[in-house]
């Protein structure tokens, strides 16, 4: 039997009290520091709205101190052998595993994500470190490209200090996707976590420090995006920015980083279609459709938020989804039975809830949910929601709601499914349910998305590329794709004998 809500609250108390005891600072050059301005912001628990702690609001001066620490630490860290870096990263993974309970409990209280998911996310964060630890010794390897008169070979070198800016959904796991490969490549890092979920970034900084990462290799600056985040993207010492967040923020970061010619890697929003054909295994499709929108509170970039169902099975399939949606359990994030927890922030609750009125105004039907969920606590709870009778040109089908809200739309045939699936500004992921492998292949060629899962929920394979097209992103994470971003590739060309050199100025 998993621990009850009461037991989990008791387990979480000492961890949360530790944060409440003092203003949460930054982590710069191997030390916790308060920040030069003394400005703070409050961090509240989504489960009950109670104040968790106050957090230092990083200023441009704090960011400058962190970037200087990263710049100073870079030559030493880049010179550490790949084998030693691998050892250190495995040590970080060990420490994450040892503190996985703490990380999961704190993450749930900070974000509102149900413990059943944050526990898995903590374990995956350790796997991310191990995966890139294994690859650190080979990160610099290049290729041999012989030419008739020249021996060409490439080598990779870490690009320099990098900035990592992360959002509030699954913040711990997501930050390790960026930080683990950056460290494995030999880069130093300044991390700016989201202001709505500041806690676990501090745990990661502590863990890395205790595992022996040299001072200045990973620095964390807490703060508001427009101030601390902006300063990081504009800083001269930072060579590249890995950003996960909204598409509009990505566009701003691109402009902010332009004067210093920053390399950027963007993982942005999505409005991902799940396309269900009438020949599919409909029981499995139903499980996947429900899981991929209501897990992680629907606050998930790869959530399948647009359900495209073939007309011939539409009514029956959608009715089954509605029944399951009504049965999804909303509750406290530390309750082991909870499937959907509170949304991260009152502003986000308001944004998600605003789509209930938008759906009505647009003429769609609310077949499940469509209101706040009443619980014994004053948190930001919303009912899992299903919109039906929608068209793809409605706002509920085009805009990223980023909550437990699904929009179902019928389609007639393969061509119609494809045209509706691609008719969006986003291009992150698509999910296909069909028994016809040729159709799956044809659609995979034609879908304008970075990732396609066929007869599958979203199962991440770390060597595979992760990322989106169109307004969903630039660049790919995973395996060697990550190293391409965090490293520069050099080519060395050596003459093999006496090739012709044109003589100028020889009369
Ligand atoms: P957001 O864009 O509001 O904020 C993300 C981060 O950017 C935060 O740390 C914020 O402080 C910072 N920021 C804001 N303005 C900034 C600026 N001008 N300069 C520098 N930094 C700035 O996003 P969010 O609301 O925290 O997260 C939700 C979004 O993230 C959704 O759109 C979701 O789809 C996306 N997301 C994408 C992926 C993916 O892999 N594609 C994964 C998770 C989340």
Coordinates of N, CA, C and O in Angstrom, one line a residue, residues 193-289:
X193 N 15.4 28.9 -13.2 CA 14.2 28.2 -13.1 C 13.0 29.1 -13.2 O 13.1 30.3 -13.0
X194 N 11.8 28.5 -13.4 CA 10.6 29.3 -13.5 C 10.2 29.8 -12.1 O 10.4 29.2 -11.1
X195 N 9.6 31.1 -12.1 CA 9.3 31.7 -10.8 C 8.1 31.0 -10.1 O 8.0 31.2 -8.9
X196 N 7.3 30.3 -10.8 CA 6.2 29.6 -10.2 C 6.6 28.2 -9.5 O 5.9 27.6 -8.9
X197 N 7.9 27.8 -9.8 CA 8.3 26.5 -9.3 C 9.8 26.5 -8.9 O 10.6 25.9 -9.6
X198 N 10.2 27.3 -7.9 CA 11.6 27.5 -7.7 C 12.3 26.4 -6.9 O 13.5 26.4 -6.8
X199 N 11.6 25.6 -6.2 CA 12.2 24.8 -5.1 C 13.2 23.7 -5.6 O 14.3 23.7 -5.1
X200 N 12.8 22.9 -6.5 CA 13.7 21.7 -6.8 C 15.0 22.1 -7.5 O 15.9 21.3 -7.5
X201 N 15.0 23.3 -8.1 CA 16.2 23.7 -8.8 C 17.3 23.9 -7.7 O 18.5 23.6 -7.9
X202 N 16.9 24.3 -6.5 CA 17.9 24.4 -5.4 C 18.4 23.0 -5.0 O 19.5 22.8 -4.7
X203 N 17.4 22.0 -5.0 CA 17.9 20.7 -4.6 C 18.9 20.2 -5.6 O 19.9 19.5 -5.2
X204 N 18.7 20.5 -6.9 CA 19.6 20.0 -7.9 C 21.0 20.6 -7.7 O 22.0 20.0 -7.8
X205 N 21.0 21.9 -7.4 CA 22.3 22.6 -7.2 C 23.0 22.0 -6.0 O 24.2 21.8 -6.1
X206 N 22.3 21.8 -4.9 CA 22.9 21.2 -3.7 C 23.4 19.8 -4.1 O 24.6 19.4 -3.7
X207 N 22.6 19.0 -4.8 CA 23.1 17.6 -5.1 C 24.3 17.7 -5.9 O 25.3 16.9 -5.7
X208 N 24.4 18.5 -6.9 CA 25.6 18.6 -7.8 C 26.8 19.0 -7.0 O 27.9 18.5 -7.2
X209 N 26.6 20.0 -6.1 CA 27.7 20.5 -5.3 C 28.2 19.4 -4.4 O 29.4 19.1 -4.3
X210 N 27.3 18.7 -3.7 CA 27.7 17.6 -2.8 C 28.3 16.4 -3.5 O 29.2 15.7 -3.0
X211 N 27.9 16.3 -4.8 CA 28.5 15.2 -5.6 C 29.9 15.5 -6.1 O 30.6 14.7 -6.7
X212 N 30.3 16.8 -5.8 CA 31.7 17.1 -6.2 C 31.9 17.9 -7.4 O 33.0 18.1 -7.9
X213 N 30.8 18.4 -8.0 CA 30.9 19.3 -9.2 C 31.7 20.6 -8.7 O 31.3 21.2 -7.7
X214 N 32.7 21.0 -9.5 CA 33.5 22.1 -9.0 C 32.6 23.4 -8.9 O 31.7 23.6 -9.7
X215 N 33.0 24.3 -8.0 CA 32.2 25.6 -7.9 C 32.2 26.3 -9.2 O 33.2 26.3 -10.0
X216 N 31.0 26.9 -9.5 CA 30.9 27.7 -10.8 C 30.5 26.9 -12.0 O 30.1 27.4 -13.0
X217 N 30.5 25.5 -11.9 CA 30.1 24.7 -13.0 C 28.6 24.7 -13.2 O 28.1 24.9 -14.4
X218 N 27.8 24.7 -12.1 CA 26.4 24.8 -12.2 C 26.0 26.0 -11.3 O 26.2 25.9 -10.1
X219 N 25.4 27.0 -11.8 CA 24.9 28.1 -11.0 C 23.4 28.3 -11.2 O 22.9 28.1 -12.3
X220 N 22.7 28.7 -10.2 CA 21.3 28.8 -10.3 C 20.9 30.2 -9.8 O 21.3 30.6 -8.7
X221 N 20.2 30.9 -10.7 CA 19.7 32.3 -10.3 C 18.2 32.2 -10.3 O 17.6 32.0 -11.4
X222 N 17.6 32.4 -9.2 CA 16.1 32.5 -9.1 C 15.6 33.8 -9.6 O 16.4 34.8 -9.5
X223 N 14.4 33.9 -10.1 CA 13.9 35.2 -10.4 C 12.9 35.2 -11.5 O 12.5 34.2 -12.0
X224 N 12.4 36.4 -11.8 CA 11.4 36.7 -12.8 C 12.0 36.7 -14.2 O 13.1 37.2 -14.4
X225 N 11.2 36.1 -15.1 CA 11.7 36.0 -16.5 C 12.1 37.3 -17.1 O 13.2 37.3 -17.7
X226 N 11.3 38.3 -17.0 CA 11.6 39.6 -17.7 C 12.8 40.2 -17.1 O 13.4 41.1 -17.8
X227 N 13.2 39.9 -15.9 CA 14.4 40.5 -15.3 C 15.6 39.6 -15.3 O 16.5 39.7 -16.1
X228 N 15.5 38.5 -14.5 CA 16.7 37.6 -14.4 C 16.9 36.8 -15.7 O 18.0 36.7 -16.3
X229 N 15.7 36.3 -16.3 CA 15.8 35.6 -17.5 C 16.4 36.4 -18.7 O 17.3 36.0 -19.4
X230 N 15.8 37.6 -18.8 CA 16.3 38.6 -19.8 C 17.8 38.8 -19.7 O 18.5 38.8 -20.7
X231 N 18.2 39.1 -18.5 CA 19.7 39.4 -18.3 C 20.5 38.3 -18.7 O 21.6 38.5 -19.3
X232 N 20.1 37.1 -18.4 CA 20.9 35.9 -18.8 C 21.0 35.8 -20.3 O 22.0 35.5 -20.9
X233 N 19.8 36.0 -21.0 CA 19.9 35.9 -22.5 C 20.7 37.0 -23.1 O 21.1 36.9 -24.3
X234 N 20.9 38.1 -22.4 CA 21.6 39.2 -23.0 C 23.1 39.2 -22.6 O 23.9 40.0 -23.1
X235 N 23.5 38.3 -21.7 CA 24.8 38.4 -21.2 C 25.9 37.9 -22.2 O 25.8 36.9 -22.8
X236 N 27.0 38.7 -22.2 CA 28.0 38.5 -23.1 C 28.8 37.2 -22.9 O 29.3 36.6 -23.9
X237 N 28.9 36.7 -21.7 CA 29.7 35.5 -21.4 C 29.0 34.2 -21.8 O 29.6 33.2 -21.9
X238 N 27.7 34.3 -22.0 CA 26.8 33.1 -22.3 C 26.8 32.9 -23.8 O 26.4 33.8 -24.6
X239 N 27.2 31.7 -24.2 CA 27.4 31.4 -25.6 C 26.1 30.9 -26.3 O 25.9 30.9 -27.5
X240 N 25.2 30.2 -25.4 CA 24.0 29.6 -26.0 C 23.0 29.6 -24.9 O 23.3 29.5 -23.7
X241 N 21.7 29.6 -25.4 CA 20.6 29.5 -24.5 C 19.7 28.3 -24.8 O 19.2 28.2 -26.0
X242 N 19.5 27.4 -23.9 CA 18.6 26.3 -24.0 C 17.3 26.7 -23.3 O 17.4 26.9 -22.1
X243 N 16.2 26.8 -24.0 CA 15.0 27.4 -23.4 C 13.9 26.4 -23.6 O 13.7 25.9 -24.7
X244 N 13.1 26.2 -22.5 CA 11.8 25.5 -22.6 C 10.7 26.4 -22.1 O 10.8 26.8 -20.9
X245 N 9.7 26.6 -22.9 CA 8.6 27.5 -22.4 C 7.7 27.8 -23.6 O 7.6 27.1 -24.6
X246 N 7.0 28.9 -23.4 CA 6.0 29.3 -24.4 C 6.7 29.8 -25.7 O 7.7 30.4 -25.6
X247 N 5.9 29.7 -26.8 CA 6.5 30.1 -28.1 C 6.7 31.6 -28.1 O 7.8 32.1 -28.6
X248 N 5.8 32.4 -27.4 CA 6.0 33.9 -27.4 C 7.2 34.3 -26.7 O 8.0 35.2 -27.1
X249 N 7.5 33.5 -25.6 CA 8.8 33.8 -24.8 C 10.0 33.5 -25.7 O 11.0 34.2 -25.6
X250 N 9.9 32.4 -26.4 CA 11.0 32.0 -27.3 C 11.3 33.1 -28.3 O 12.5 33.4 -28.5
X251 N 10.3 33.7 -28.8 CA 10.5 34.8 -29.8 C 11.2 35.9 -29.1 O 12.1 36.5 -29.7
X252 N 10.8 36.2 -27.9 CA 11.4 37.4 -27.2 C 12.9 37.0 -26.9 O 13.8 37.9 -27.1
X253 N 13.2 35.8 -26.5 CA 14.5 35.4 -26.2 C 15.4 35.5 -27.4 O 16.6 35.9 -27.3
X254 N 14.9 35.1 -28.6 CA 15.7 35.2 -29.8 C 16.1 36.6 -30.1 O 17.2 36.9 -30.4
X255 N 15.1 37.6 -29.8 CA 15.5 39.0 -30.1 C 16.5 39.5 -29.0 O 17.4 40.2 -29.3
X256 N 16.2 39.1 -27.8 CA 17.2 39.5 -26.7 C 18.6 39.0 -26.9 O 19.5 39.7 -26.6
X257 N 18.7 37.8 -27.5 CA 20.0 37.2 -27.6 C 20.7 37.6 -28.9 O 21.9 37.3 -29.1
X258 N 19.9 38.3 -29.8 CA 20.5 38.6 -31.1 C 21.8 39.5 -31.1 O 22.7 39.2 -31.8
X259 N 21.8 40.5 -30.2 CA 23.0 41.4 -30.3 C 24.2 40.7 -29.9 O 25.3 41.0 -30.3
X260 N 24.1 39.6 -29.0 CA 25.3 38.8 -28.7 C 25.4 37.5 -29.5 O 26.2 36.6 -29.1
X261 N 24.6 37.4 -30.5 CA 24.6 36.3 -31.4 C 24.6 34.9 -30.7 O 25.4 34.0 -31.0
X262 N 23.6 34.8 -29.8 CA 23.4 33.6 -29.1 C 23.0 32.4 -30.0 O 22.1 32.6 -30.8
X263 N 23.5 31.3 -29.7 CA 22.9 30.0 -30.3 C 21.7 29.7 -29.5 O 21.8 29.8 -28.2
X264 N 20.6 29.3 -30.1 CA 19.4 29.0 -29.3 C 18.9 27.7 -29.6 O 19.0 27.2 -30.7
X265 N 18.3 27.1 -28.6 CA 17.6 25.8 -28.7 C 16.3 26.0 -27.9 O 16.3 26.3 -26.8
X266 N 15.2 25.8 -28.7 CA 13.9 26.1 -28.1 C 13.0 24.9 -28.1 O 12.8 24.3 -29.2
X267 N 12.4 24.6 -27.0 CA 11.3 23.6 -26.9 C 10.1 24.4 -26.4 O 10.0 24.8 -25.3
X268 N 9.1 24.6 -27.3 CA 8.1 25.5 -27.1 C 6.7 24.8 -27.0 O 6.6 23.6 -26.6
X269 N 5.7 25.5 -27.3 CA 4.3 25.0 -27.1 C 3.9 24.0 -28.1 O 4.6 23.7 -29.1
X270 N 2.7 23.4 -27.9 CA 2.1 22.4 -28.8 C 0.6 22.4 -28.8 O 0.0 22.9 -27.8
X271 N 0.0 21.9 -29.8 CA -1.4 21.6 -29.8 C -1.5 20.3 -30.6 O -1.9 20.2 -31.8
X272 N -1.0 19.2 -29.9 CA -0.7 18.0 -30.6 C -1.9 17.1 -30.9 O -2.7 16.9 -30.1
X273 N -2.0 16.7 -32.2 CA -3.1 15.9 -32.6 C -2.9 14.4 -32.2 O -1.8 13.9 -32.3
X274 N -3.9 13.7 -31.7 CA -3.9 12.3 -31.7 C -5.0 11.8 -32.7 O -6.2 12.2 -32.5
X275 N -4.6 11.1 -33.7 CA -5.5 10.7 -34.8 C -5.9 9.3 -34.6 O -5.1 8.4 -34.7
X276 N -7.2 9.1 -34.5 CA -7.7 7.7 -34.2 C -8.5 7.2 -35.4 O -9.6 7.8 -35.7
X277 N -8.0 6.2 -36.2 CA -8.7 5.7 -37.3 C -9.6 4.5 -36.9 O -9.3 3.9 -35.8
X278 N -10.6 4.2 -37.7 CA -11.6 3.2 -37.3 C -11.0 1.8 -37.3 O -11.6 0.9 -36.7
X279 N -9.8 1.6 -37.9 CA -9.2 0.2 -37.8 C -8.2 0.0 -36.6 O -7.6 -1.0 -36.5
X280 N -8.2 1.0 -35.8 CA -7.2 1.0 -34.7 C -7.7 0.0 -33.5 O -8.9 -0.3 -33.5
X281 N -6.7 -0.4 -32.7 CA -7.1 -1.0 -31.4 C -7.7 0.0 -30.5 O -7.0 0.8 -29.9
X282 N -9.0 0.1 -30.5 CA -9.7 1.2 -29.9 C -9.6 1.3 -28.4 O -9.6 2.3 -27.8
X283 N -9.5 0.1 -27.8 CA -9.3 0.1 -26.3 C -8.0 0.7 -25.9 O -7.9 1.5 -25.0
X284 N -6.9 0.3 -26.6 CA -5.6 0.9 -26.3 C -5.6 2.4 -26.7 O -5.0 3.2 -26.0
X285 N -6.2 2.7 -27.8 CA -6.2 4.1 -28.2 C -6.9 5.0 -27.1 O -6.5 6.0 -26.8
X286 N -8.0 4.4 -26.6 CA -8.8 5.1 -25.5 C -7.9 5.4 -24.3 O -7.8 6.5 -23.8
X287 N -7.2 4.3 -23.9 CA -6.3 4.5 -22.7 C -5.2 5.6 -23.0 O -4.9 6.4 -22.2
X288 N -4.7 5.5 -24.2 CA -3.6 6.5 -24.6 C -4.1 7.9 -24.7 O -3.5 8.9 -24.2
X289 N -5.3 8.1 -25.3 CA -5.9 9.4 -25.4 C -6.1 10.0 -24.0 O -5.8 11.2 -23.8

